[in-house]
CSV table of C-alpha atoms in Angstrom, one decimal:
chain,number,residue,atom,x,y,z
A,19,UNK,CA,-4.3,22.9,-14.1
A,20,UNK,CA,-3.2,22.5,-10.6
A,21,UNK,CA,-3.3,19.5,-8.6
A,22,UNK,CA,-2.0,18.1,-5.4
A,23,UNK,CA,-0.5,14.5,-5.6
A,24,UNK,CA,-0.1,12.4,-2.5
A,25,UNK,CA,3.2,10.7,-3.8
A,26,UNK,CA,5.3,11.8,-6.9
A,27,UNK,CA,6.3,8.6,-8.1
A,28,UNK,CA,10.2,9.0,-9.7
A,29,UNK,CA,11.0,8.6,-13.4
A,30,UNK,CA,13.1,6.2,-13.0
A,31,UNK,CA,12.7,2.5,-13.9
A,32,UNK,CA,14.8,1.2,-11.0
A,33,UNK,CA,14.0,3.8,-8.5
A,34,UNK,CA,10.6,2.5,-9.2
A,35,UNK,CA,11.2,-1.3,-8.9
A,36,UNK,CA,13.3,-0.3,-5.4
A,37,UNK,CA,10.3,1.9,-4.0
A,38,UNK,CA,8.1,-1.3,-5.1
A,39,UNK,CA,9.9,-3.9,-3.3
A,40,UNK,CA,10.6,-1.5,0.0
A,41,UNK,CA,6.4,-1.4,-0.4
A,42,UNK,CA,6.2,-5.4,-0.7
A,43,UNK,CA,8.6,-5.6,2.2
A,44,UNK,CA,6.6,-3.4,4.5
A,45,UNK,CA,3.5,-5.0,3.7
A,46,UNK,CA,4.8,-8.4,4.9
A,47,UNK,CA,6.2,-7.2,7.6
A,48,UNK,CA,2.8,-6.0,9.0
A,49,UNK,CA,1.0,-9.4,7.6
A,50,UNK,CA,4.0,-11.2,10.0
A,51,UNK,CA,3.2,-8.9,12.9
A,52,UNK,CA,-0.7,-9.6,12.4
A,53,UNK,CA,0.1,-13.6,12.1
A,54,UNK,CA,2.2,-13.4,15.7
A,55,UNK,CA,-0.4,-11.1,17.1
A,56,UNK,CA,-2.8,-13.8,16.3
A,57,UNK,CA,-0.9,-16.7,17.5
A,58,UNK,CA,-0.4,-14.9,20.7
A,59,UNK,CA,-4.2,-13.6,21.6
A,60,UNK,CA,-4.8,-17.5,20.6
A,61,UNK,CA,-2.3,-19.3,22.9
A,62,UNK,CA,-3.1,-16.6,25.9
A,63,UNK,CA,-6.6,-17.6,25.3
A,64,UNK,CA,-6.3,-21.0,25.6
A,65,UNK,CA,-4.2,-20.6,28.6
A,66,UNK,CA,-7.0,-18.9,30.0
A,67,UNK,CA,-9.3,-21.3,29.0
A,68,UNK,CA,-7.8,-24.7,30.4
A,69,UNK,CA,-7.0,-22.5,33.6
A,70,UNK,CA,-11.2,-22.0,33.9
A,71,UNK,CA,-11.6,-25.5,32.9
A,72,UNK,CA,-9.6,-27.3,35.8
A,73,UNK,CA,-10.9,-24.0,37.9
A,74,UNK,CA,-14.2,-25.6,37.5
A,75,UNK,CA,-13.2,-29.2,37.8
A,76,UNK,CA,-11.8,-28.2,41.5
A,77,UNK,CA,-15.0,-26.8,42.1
A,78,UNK,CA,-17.3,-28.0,45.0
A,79,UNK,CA,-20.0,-30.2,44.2
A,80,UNK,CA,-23.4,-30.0,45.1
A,81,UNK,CA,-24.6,-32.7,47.4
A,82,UNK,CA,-28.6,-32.1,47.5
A,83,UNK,CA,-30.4,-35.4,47.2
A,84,UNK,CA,-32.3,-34.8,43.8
A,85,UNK,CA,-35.4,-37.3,42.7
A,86,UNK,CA,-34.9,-38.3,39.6
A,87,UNK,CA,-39.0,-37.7,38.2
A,88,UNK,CA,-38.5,-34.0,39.2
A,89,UNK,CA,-37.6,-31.5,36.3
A,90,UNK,CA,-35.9,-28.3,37.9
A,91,UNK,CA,-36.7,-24.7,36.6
A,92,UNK,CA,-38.9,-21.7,36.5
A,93,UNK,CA,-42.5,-21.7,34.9
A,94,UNK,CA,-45.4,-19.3,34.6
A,95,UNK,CA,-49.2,-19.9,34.7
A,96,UNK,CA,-51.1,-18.6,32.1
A,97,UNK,CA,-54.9,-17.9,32.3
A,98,UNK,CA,-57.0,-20.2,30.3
A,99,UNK,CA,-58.7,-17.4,28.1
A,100,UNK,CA,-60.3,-20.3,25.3
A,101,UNK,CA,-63.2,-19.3,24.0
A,102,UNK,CA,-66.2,-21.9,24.9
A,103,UNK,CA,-67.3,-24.1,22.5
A,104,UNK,CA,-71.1,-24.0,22.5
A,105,UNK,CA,-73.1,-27.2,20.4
């Protein structure tokens, strides 16, 4: 019966110890290029991140006189729709 094979692995003992270490070799290689990929999104981010920080610092204040008994924010009223309670 015939069948297509993606890779004919060789005979060969040592061919196939070499083929298997060029394999290992590659695969750290992109593990090492993942790990410095990583460490470079992470420092650029932080970078990024103190620069919005002190950004921010810099930042204007605001100077509106704010009582201190007054809580800020948006509400809505509902309708009371209880039902009375007759005795």
């Amino acid at each position: 019966m015939f069948y297509w094979r993606w890779f004919n692995r060789p005979r060969h003992p040592l061919m196939r110890i070499l083929i298997g270490a060029l394999g290992l070799i590659l695969l750290g290689g992109v593990l090492a290029l993942g790990l410095v990929a990583l460490v470079a999104f992470a420092v650029i981010g932080t970078i990024i991140a103190i620069v919005r920080a002190v950004g921010r610092s810099n930042a204007p204040k605001s100077t509106a006189p704010r009582h201190p008994d007054v809580i800020e924010g948006e509400f809505v009223v509902l309708p009371n729709r209880t039902a009375p309670i007759k005795h």
